[in-house]
CSV table of C-alpha atoms in Angstrom, one decimal:
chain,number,residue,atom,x,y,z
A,227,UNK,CA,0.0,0.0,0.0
A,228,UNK,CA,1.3,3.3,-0.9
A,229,UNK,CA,1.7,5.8,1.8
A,230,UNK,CA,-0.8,8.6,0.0
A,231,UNK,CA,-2.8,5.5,-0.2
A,232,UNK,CA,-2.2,4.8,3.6
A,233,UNK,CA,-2.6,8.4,4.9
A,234,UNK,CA,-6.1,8.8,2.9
A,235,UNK,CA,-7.4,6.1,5.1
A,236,UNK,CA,-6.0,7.3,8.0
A,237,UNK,CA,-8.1,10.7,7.2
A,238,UNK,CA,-11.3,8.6,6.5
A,239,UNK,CA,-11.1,6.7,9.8
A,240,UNK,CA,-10.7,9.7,11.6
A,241,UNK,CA,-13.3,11.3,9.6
A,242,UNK,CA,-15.3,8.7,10.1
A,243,UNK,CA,-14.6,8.7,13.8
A,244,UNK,CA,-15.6,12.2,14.4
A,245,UNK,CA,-19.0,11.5,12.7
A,246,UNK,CA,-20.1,8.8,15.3
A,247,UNK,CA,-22.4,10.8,17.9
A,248,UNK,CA,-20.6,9.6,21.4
A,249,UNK,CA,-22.7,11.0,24.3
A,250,UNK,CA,-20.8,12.4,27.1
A,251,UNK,CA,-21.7,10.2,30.3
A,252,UNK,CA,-21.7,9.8,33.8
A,253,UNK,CA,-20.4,6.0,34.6
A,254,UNK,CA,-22.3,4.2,36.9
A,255,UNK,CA,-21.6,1.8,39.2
A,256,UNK,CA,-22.6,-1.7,38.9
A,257,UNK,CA,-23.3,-2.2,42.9
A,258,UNK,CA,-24.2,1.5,44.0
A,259,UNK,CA,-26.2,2.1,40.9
A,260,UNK,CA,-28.2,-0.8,40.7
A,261,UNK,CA,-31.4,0.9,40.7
A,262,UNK,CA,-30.2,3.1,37.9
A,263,UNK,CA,-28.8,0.7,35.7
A,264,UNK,CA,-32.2,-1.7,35.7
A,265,UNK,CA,-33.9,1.2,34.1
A,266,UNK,CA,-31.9,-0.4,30.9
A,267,UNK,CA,-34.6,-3.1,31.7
A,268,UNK,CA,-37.4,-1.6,30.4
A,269,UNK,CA,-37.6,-2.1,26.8
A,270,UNK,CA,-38.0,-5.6,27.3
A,271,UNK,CA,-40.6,-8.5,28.2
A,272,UNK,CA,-40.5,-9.7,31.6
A,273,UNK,CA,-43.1,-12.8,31.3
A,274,UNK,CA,-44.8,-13.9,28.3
A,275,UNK,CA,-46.9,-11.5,26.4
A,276,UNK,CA,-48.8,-11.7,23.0
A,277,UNK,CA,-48.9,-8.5,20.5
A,278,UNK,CA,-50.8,-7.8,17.9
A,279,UNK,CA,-49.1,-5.5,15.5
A,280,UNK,CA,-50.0,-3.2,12.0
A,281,UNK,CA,-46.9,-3.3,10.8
A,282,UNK,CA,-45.9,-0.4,8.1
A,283,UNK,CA,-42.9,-1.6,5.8
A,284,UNK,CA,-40.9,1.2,4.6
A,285,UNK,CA,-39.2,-0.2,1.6
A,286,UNK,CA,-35.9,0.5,-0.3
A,287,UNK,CA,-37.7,3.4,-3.3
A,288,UNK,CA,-40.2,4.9,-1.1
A,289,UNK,CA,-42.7,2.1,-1.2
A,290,UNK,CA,-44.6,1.1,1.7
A,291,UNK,CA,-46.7,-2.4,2.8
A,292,UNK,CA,-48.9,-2.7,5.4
A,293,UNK,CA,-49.3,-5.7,7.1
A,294,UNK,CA,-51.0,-7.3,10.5
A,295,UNK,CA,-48.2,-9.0,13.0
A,296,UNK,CA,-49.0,-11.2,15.8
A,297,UNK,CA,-45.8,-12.1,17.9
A,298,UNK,CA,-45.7,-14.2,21.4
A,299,UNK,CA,-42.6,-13.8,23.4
A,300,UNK,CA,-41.5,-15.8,26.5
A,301,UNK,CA,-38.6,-14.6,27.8
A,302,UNK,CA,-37.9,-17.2,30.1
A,303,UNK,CA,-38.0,-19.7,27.8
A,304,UNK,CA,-36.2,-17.4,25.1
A,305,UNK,CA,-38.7,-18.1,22.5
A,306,UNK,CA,-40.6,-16.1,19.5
A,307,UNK,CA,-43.7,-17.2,17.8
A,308,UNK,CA,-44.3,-14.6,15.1
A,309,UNK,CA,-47.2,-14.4,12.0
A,310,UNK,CA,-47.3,-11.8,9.4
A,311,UNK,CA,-50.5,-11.9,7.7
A,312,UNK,CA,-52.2,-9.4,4.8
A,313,UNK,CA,-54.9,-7.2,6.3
A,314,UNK,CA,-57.8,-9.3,4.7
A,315,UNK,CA,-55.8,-12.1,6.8
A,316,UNK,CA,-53.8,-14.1,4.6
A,317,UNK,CA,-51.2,-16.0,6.4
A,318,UNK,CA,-47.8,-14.9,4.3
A,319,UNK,CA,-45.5,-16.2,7.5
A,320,UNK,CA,-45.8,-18.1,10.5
A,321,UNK,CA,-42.3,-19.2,12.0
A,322,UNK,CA,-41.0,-20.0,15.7
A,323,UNK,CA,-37.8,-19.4,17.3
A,324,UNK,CA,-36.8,-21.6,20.6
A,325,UNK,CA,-32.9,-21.7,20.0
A,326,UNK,CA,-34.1,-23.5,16.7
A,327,UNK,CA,-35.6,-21.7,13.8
A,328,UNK,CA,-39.0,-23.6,12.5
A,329,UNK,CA,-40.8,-22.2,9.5
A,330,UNK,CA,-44.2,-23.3,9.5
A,331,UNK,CA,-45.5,-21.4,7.0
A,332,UNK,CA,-44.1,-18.9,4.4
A,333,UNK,CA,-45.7,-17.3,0.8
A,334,UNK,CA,-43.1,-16.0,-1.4
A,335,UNK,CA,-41.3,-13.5,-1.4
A,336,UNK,CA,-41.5,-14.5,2.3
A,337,UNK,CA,-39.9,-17.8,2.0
A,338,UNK,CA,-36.4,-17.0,2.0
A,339,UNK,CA,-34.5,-18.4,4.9
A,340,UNK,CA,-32.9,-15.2,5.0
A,341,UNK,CA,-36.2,-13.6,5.5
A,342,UNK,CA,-37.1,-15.3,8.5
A,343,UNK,CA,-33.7,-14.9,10.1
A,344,UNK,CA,-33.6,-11.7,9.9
A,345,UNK,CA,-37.0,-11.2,11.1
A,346,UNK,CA,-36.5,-13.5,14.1
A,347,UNK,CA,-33.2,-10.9,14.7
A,348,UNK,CA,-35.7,-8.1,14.7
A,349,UNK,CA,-38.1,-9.5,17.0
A,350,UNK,CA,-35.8,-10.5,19.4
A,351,UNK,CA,-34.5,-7.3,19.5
A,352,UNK,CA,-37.7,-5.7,20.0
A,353,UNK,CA,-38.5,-7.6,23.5
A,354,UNK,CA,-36.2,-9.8,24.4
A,355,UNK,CA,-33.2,-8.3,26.8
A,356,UNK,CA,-29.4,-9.4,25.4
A,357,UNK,CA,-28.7,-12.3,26.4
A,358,UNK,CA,-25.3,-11.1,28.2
A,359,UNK,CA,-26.5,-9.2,31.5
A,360,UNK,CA,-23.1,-7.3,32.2
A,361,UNK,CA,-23.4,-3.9,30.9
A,362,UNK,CA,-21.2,-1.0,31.0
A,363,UNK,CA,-23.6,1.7,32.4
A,364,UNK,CA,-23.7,5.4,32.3
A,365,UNK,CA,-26.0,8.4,32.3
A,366,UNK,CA,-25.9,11.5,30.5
A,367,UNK,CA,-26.4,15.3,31.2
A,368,UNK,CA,-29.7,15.4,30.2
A,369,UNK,CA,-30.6,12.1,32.6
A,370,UNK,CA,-30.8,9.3,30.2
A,371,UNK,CA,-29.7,6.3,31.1
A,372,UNK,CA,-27.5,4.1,28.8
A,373,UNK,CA,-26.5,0.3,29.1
A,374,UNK,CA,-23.8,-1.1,26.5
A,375,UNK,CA,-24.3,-4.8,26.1
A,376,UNK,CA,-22.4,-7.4,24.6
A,377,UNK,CA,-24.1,-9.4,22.0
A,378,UNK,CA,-23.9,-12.9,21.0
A,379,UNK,CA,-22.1,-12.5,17.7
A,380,UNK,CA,-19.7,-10.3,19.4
A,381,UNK,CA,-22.0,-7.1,18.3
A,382,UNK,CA,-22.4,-4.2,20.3
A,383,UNK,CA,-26.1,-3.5,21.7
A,384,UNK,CA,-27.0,0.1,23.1
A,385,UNK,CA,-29.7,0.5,25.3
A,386,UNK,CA,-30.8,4.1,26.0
A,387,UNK,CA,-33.9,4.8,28.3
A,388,UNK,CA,-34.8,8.6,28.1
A,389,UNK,CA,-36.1,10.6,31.5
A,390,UNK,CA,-39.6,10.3,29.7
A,391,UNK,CA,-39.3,6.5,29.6
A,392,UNK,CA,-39.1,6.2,26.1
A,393,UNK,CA,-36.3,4.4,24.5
A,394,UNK,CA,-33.6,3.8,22.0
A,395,UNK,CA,-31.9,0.3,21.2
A,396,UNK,CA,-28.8,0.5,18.6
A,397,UNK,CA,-26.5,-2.8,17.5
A,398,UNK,CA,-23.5,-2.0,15.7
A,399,UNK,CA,-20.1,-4.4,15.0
A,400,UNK,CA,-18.3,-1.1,15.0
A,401,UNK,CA,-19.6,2.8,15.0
A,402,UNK,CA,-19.2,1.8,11.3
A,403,UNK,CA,-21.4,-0.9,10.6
A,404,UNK,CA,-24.8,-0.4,12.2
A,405,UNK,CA,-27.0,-3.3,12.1
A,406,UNK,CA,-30.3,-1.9,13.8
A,407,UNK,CA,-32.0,0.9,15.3
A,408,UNK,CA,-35.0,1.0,18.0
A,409,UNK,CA,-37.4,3.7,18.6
A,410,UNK,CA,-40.1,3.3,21.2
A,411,UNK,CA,-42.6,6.0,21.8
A,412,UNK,CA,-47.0,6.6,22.6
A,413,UNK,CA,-46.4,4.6,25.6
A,414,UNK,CA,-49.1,4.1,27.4
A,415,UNK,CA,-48.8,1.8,30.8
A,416,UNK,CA,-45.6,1.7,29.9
A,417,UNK,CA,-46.2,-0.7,26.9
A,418,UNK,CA,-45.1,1.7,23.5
A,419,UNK,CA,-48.1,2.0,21.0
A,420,UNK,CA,-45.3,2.5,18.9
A,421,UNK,CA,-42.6,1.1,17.6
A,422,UNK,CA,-39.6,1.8,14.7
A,423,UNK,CA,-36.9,-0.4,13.9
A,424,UNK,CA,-34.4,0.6,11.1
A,425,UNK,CA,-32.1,-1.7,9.3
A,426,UNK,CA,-29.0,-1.4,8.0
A,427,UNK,CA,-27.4,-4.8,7.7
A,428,UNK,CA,-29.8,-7.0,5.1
A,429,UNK,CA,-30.5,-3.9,2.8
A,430,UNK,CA,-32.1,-0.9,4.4
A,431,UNK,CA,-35.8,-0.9,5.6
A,432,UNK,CA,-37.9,0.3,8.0
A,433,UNK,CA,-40.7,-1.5,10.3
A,434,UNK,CA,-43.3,1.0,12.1
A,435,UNK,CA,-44.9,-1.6,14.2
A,436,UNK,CA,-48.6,0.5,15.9
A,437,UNK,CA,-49.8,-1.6,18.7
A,438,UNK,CA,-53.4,-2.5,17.8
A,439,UNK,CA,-53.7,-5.8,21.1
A,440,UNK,CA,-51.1,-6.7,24.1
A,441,UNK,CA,-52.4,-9.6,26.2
A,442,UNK,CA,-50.2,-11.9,28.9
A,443,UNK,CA,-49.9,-15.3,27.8
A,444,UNK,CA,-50.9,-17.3,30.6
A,445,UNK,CA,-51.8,-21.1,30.6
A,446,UNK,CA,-55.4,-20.4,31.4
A,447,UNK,CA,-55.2,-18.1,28.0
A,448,UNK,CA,-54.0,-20.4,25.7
A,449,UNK,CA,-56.2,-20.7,22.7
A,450,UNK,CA,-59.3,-22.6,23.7
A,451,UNK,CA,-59.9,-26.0,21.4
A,452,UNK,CA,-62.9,-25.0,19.2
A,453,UNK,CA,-61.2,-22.1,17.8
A,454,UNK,CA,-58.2,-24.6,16.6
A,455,UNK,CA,-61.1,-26.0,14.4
A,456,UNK,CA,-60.5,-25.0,10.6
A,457,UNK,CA,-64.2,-25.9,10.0
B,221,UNK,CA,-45.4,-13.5,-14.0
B,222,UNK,CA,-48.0,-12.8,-11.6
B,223,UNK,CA,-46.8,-14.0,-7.8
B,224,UNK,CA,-48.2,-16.1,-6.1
B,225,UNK,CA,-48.8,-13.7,-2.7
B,226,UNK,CA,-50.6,-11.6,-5.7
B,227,UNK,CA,-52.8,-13.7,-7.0
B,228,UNK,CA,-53.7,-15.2,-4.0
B,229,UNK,CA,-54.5,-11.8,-3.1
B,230,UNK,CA,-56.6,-11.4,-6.4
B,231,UNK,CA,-58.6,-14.6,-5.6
B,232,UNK,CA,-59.3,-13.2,-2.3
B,233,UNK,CA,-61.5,-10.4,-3.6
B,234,UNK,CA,-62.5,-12.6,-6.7
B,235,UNK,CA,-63.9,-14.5,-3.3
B,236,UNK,CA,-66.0,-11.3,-2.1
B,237,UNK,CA,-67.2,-10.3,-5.6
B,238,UNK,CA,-68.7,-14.1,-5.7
B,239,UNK,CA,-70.3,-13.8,-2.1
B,240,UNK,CA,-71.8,-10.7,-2.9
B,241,UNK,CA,-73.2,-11.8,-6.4
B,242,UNK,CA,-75.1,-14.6,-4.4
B,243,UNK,CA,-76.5,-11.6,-1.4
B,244,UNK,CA,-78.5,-11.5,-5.4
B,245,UNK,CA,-80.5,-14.2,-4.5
B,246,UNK,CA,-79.6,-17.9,-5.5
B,247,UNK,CA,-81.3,-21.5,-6.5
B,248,UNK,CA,-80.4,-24.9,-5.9
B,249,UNK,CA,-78.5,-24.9,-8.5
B,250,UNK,CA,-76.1,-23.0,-10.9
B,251,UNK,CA,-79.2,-22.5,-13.5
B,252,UNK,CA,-80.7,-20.4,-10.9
B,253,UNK,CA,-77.7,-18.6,-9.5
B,254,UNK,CA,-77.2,-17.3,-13.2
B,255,UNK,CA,-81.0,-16.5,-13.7
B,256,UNK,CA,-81.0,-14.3,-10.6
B,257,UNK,CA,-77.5,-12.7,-11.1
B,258,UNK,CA,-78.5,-11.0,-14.1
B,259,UNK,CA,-80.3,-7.9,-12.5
B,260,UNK,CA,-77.3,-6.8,-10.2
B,261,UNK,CA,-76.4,-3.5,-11.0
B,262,UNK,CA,-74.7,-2.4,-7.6
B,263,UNK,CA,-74.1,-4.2,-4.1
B,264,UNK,CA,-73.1,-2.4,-0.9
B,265,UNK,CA,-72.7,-3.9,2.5
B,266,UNK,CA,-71.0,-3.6,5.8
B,267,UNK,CA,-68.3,-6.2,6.8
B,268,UNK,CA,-66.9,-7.9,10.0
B,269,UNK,CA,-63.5,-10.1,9.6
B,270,UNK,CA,-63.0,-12.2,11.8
B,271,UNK,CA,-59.6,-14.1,11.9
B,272,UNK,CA,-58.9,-17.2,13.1
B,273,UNK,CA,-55.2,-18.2,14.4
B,274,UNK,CA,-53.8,-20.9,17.0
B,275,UNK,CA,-51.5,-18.0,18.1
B,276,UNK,CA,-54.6,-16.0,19.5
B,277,UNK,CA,-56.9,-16.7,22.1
B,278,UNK,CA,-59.5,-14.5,20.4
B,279,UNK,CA,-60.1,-13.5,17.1
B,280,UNK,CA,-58.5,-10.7,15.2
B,281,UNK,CA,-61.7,-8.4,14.1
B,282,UNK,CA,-61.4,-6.1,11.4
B,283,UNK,CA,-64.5,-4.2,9.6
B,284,UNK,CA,-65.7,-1.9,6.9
B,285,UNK,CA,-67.4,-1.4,3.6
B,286,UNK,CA,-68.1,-2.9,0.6
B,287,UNK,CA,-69.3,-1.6,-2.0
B,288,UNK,CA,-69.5,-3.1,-5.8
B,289,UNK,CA,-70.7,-1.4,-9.2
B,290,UNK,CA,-71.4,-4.0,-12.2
B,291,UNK,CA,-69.5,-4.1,-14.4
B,292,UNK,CA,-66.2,-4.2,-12.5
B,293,UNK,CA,-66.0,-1.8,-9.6
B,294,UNK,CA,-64.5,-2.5,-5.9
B,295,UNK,CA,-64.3,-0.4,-2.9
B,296,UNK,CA,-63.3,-2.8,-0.2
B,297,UNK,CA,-62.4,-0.4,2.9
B,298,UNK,CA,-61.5,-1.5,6.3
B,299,UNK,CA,-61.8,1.2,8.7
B,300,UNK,CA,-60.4,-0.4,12.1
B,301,UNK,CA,-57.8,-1.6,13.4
B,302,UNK,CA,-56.1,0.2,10.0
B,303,UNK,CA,-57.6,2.0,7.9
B,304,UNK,CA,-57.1,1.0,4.4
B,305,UNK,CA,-58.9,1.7,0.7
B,306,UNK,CA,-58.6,-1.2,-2.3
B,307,UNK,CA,-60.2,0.3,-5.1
B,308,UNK,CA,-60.5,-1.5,-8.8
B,309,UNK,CA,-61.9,0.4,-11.2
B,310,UNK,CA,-61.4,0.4,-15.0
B,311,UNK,CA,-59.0,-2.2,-14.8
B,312,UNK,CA,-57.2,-0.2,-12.1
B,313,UNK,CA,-56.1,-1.7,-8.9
B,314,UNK,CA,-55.3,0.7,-6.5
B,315,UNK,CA,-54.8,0.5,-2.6
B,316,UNK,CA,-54.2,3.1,0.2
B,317,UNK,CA,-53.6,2.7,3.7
B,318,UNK,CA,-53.0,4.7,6.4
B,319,UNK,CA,-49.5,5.6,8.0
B,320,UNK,CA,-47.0,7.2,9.1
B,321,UNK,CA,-47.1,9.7,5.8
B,322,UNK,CA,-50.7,9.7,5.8
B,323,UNK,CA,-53.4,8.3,3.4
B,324,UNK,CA,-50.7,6.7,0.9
B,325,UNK,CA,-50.3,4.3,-1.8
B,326,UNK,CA,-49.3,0.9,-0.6
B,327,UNK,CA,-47.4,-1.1,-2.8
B,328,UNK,CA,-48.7,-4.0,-1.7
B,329,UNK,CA,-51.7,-3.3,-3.3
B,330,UNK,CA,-52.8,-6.1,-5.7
B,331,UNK,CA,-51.5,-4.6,-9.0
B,332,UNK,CA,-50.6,-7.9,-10.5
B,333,UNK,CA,-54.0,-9.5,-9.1
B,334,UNK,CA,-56.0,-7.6,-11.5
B,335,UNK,CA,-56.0,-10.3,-13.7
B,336,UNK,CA,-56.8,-13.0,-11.8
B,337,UNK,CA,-59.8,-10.3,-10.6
B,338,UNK,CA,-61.2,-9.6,-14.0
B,339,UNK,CA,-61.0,-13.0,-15.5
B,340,UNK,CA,-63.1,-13.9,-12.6
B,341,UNK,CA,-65.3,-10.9,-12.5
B,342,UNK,CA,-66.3,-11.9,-15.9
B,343,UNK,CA,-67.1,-15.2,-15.1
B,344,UNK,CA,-69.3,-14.5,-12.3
B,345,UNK,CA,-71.1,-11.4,-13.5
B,346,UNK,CA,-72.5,-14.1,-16.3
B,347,UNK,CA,-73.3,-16.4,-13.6
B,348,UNK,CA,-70.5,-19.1,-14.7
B,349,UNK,CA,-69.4,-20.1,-11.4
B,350,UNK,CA,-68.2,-23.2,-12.7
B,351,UNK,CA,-65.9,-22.2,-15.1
B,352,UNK,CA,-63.0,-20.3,-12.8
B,353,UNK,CA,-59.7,-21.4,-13.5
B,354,UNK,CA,-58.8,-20.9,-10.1
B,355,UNK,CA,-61.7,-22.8,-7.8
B,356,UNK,CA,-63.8,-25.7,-8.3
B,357,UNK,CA,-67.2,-24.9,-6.9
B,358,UNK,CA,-69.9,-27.3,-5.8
B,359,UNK,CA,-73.8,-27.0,-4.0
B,360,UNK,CA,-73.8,-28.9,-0.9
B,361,UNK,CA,-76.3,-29.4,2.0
B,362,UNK,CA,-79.9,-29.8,1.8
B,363,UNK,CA,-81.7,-27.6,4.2
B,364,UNK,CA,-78.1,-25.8,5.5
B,365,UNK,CA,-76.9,-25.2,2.0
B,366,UNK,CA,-73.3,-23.9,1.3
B,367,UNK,CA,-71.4,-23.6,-1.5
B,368,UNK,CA,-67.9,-25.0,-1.6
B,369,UNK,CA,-64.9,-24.1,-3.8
B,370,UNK,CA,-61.6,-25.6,-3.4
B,371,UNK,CA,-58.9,-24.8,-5.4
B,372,UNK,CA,-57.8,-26.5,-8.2
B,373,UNK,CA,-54.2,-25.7,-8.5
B,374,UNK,CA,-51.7,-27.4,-6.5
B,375,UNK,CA,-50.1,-23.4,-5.4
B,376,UNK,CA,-53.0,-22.2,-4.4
B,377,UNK,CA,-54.0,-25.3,-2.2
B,378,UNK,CA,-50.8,-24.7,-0.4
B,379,UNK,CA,-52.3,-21.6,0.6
B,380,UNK,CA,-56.1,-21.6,0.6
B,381,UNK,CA,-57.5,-25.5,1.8
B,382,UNK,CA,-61.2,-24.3,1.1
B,383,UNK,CA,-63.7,-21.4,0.8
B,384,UNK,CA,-67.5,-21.9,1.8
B,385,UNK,CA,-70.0,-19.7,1.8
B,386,UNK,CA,-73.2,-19.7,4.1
B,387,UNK,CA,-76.9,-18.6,3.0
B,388,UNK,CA,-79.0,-16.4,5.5
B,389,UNK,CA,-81.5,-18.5,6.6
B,390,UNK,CA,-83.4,-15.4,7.5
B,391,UNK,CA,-83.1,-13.7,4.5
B,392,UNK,CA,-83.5,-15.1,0.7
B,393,UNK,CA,-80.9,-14.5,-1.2
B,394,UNK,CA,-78.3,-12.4,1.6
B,395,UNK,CA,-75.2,-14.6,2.5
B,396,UNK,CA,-74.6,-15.2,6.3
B,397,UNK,CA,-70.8,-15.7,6.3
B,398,UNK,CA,-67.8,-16.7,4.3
B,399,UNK,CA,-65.4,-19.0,5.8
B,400,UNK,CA,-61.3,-18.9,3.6
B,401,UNK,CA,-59.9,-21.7,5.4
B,402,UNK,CA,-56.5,-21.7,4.8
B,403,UNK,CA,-55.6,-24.5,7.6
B,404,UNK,CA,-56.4,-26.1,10.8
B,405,UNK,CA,-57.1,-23.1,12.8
B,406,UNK,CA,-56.2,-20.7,10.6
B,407,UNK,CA,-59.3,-18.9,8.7
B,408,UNK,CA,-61.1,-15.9,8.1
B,409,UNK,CA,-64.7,-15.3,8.4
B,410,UNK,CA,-66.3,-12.5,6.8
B,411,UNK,CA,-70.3,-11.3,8.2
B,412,UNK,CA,-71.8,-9.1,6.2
B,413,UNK,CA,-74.8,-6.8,7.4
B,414,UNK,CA,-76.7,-4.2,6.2
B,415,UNK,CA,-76.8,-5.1,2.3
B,416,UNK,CA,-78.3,-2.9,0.3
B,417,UNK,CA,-78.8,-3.7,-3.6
B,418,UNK,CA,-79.4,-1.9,-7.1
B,419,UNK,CA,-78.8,1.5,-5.0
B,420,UNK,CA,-77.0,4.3,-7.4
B,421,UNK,CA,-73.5,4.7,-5.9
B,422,UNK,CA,-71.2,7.7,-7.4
B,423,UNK,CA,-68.4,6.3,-9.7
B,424,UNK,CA,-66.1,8.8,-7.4
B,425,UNK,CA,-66.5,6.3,-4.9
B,426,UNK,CA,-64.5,3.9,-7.0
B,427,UNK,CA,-61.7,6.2,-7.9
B,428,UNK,CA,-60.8,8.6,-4.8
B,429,UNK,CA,-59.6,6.9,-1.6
B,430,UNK,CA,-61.3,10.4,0.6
């Protein structure tokens, strides 16, 4: 590599660098801020809960789909159950995470296993806390509270709860490469009426999910027999 | 090449034109379905969607409007939980939902479906039931009559198991339900109410989503 070569990348990265938006913070910590820090908590599902979803696809050219999204998530048992359907209520995909991906249903273009990977990632994202519990903590000037988490694939997961209790969830592999991006706001019992996720990695769209049902999934609510029956 | 997600789509509202043709009035058999589906000019109707998942514990209930103009004109609207406009017109397929931006165009709409719609719209709107490329339909029942189509390509079986369509008992010739099964706890029913036939309904109503 030639050295003009060498030093032009040198000024990109530090370009670059200067770009990335890195709030001053307060640390916090991990013993004498407990309370603090479990703010970072509130994004996510703390038993199982069903959702009902309209989902608004912002796709790449300005176009946009609307579709109906019902997802169950149990956190203890780490799992996803997620269906995307047309509003007259077509079934396009109905898939399950539990550690194992299962597709149980999927109408094209929605049968890519891509597709429901990706989907799965979003979801997760959405409810379920990061799997790795140690954060570095810190708060800012204006009193938000951010948690930096670890993720599985060695991404970086930002958690930011705001002083109004709204929040912001961010995964990046470097300040480079962002994956996602969370926004949570209308809450309402603390449960956000809405939701936008952005996505960077597997081409660029964006999901504004408006919360139409939320129900907990208890045993005595699972769905009762004669509603299994196709007729 | 028409996708399938489209033309599934298509035969979706090719299924609502054929339910409201029979609100007509309808026979034992298809001689008499075609008799008394030669003085519909116009249909319009209110709607209740019910869907049908294992993943709920109740259904998922969506309503609106329908209204239809002979030859070829739809205004399917849904008004809650989303609201959202499908208008064909003209050979125009149009749908608008809305979001975030407002009353806009959704790309989803069933541009390619169009001609799965009008082959079928002018099948039924002669009465030929029997002759869709897409669905084989039969009479069943005796006193509880219902007619049954199931589809005769492999695709579309994949996706749609059965539709079946319910008479009012109350009411000659107004259709109770429709029941799109796609599988074993997963279907839709649609109730329609209030239908009103042969009433003059502005051709704007076809063409603007306000």
């Amino acid at each position: 590599m030639t050295i003009s070569r060498l030093a032009f990348l040198s000024f990109l990265t530090i370009l670059l660098a200067s770009c990335v938006h890195v709030p001053d913070m307060l640390p916090l910590d991990s013993l004498t801020d407990r309370s603090v820090i479990e703010q970072c908590g509130r994004p996510f599902v703390k038993s199982p809960y069903r959702f009902v979803h309209a989902i608004e696809a912002g796709l790449p050219g300005g176009r946009t789909a609307t579709l109906m999204g019902v997802t169950v998530v149990d956190p203890e048992a780490k799992s996803l159950h997620s269906v995307l359907m047309t509003l007259e209520g077509l079934v396009l995909f109905d898939g399950e995470y539990d550690g194992t991906l299962s597709v149980k249903r999927a109408v094209p273009p929605f049968d890519r296993d891509s597709f429901a990977r990706n989907m799965m990632e979003d979801i997760r994202l959405l409810f379920l806390a990061p799997e790795n519990t140690s954060a570095q903590a810190g708060v800012s000037a204006d009193g938000s509270v951010l948690c930096r988490y670890r993720g599985k694939e060695g991404e970086t997961i930002d958690v930011t709860v705001q002083p109004d209790h709204t929040w912001r969830i961010e995964t990046y592999a470097t300040p480079f490469e962002r994956f996602r991006e969370i926004k949570a706001g209308a809450l309402k019992d603390g449960m956000p009426g809405e939701l936008e996720l952005r996505g960077y990695s597997a081409g660029r769209y964006i999901l504004r999910l408006k919360l139409v049902d939320a129900e907990p999934v208890s045993a005595a609510a699972q769905p009762a027999e004669d509603e299994a029956d196709g007729g | 090449m028409m996708s399938l997600k489209n033309a599934v789509k298509g035969i979706f509202f090719s299924i609502l034109l054929l339910a409201c043709f029979l609100t007509a009035g309808w026979g034992e058999s298809w001689e008499d379905i075609n008799r008394e589906t030669a003085g519909i000019e116009s249909i319009q109707a209110e709607f209740t969607q019910h869907k049908h998942l294992k993943i709920l514990t109740k259904p998922l209930v969506s309503k609106g409007r329908f209204y239809f103009q002979k030859p070829d004109s739809i205004r399917w609207e849904y008004r809650s939980p989303v609201k959202s406009i499908l208008l064909i017109h003209r050979g125009d397929v149009k749908r608008y939902t809305l979001g975030s931006r407002g009353m806009v165009e959704d790309s989803s709409g069933a541009l390619s479906s169009m001609q799965v719609v009008v082959q079928e719209i002018g099948l039924w709107s002669q009465g030929r039931f029997t002759e869709s490329t897409h669905f084989k339909a039969e009479i069943k029942g005796g006193k509880k009559r219902e007619i049954v189509l199931t589809p005769r390509e492999e695709a579309f079986a994949a996706i749609i198991a059965r539709i079946v369509i319910t008479p009012s008992p109350e009411r000659k010739g107004v259709i109770r339900s429709v029941k799109i099964v796609e599988s074993e706890g997963n279907y839709t029913v649609l109730d329609f109410s209030d239908v009103r036939m042969n009433e003059k309904i502005g051709e704007a109503i076809f063409r603007k989503a306000g």
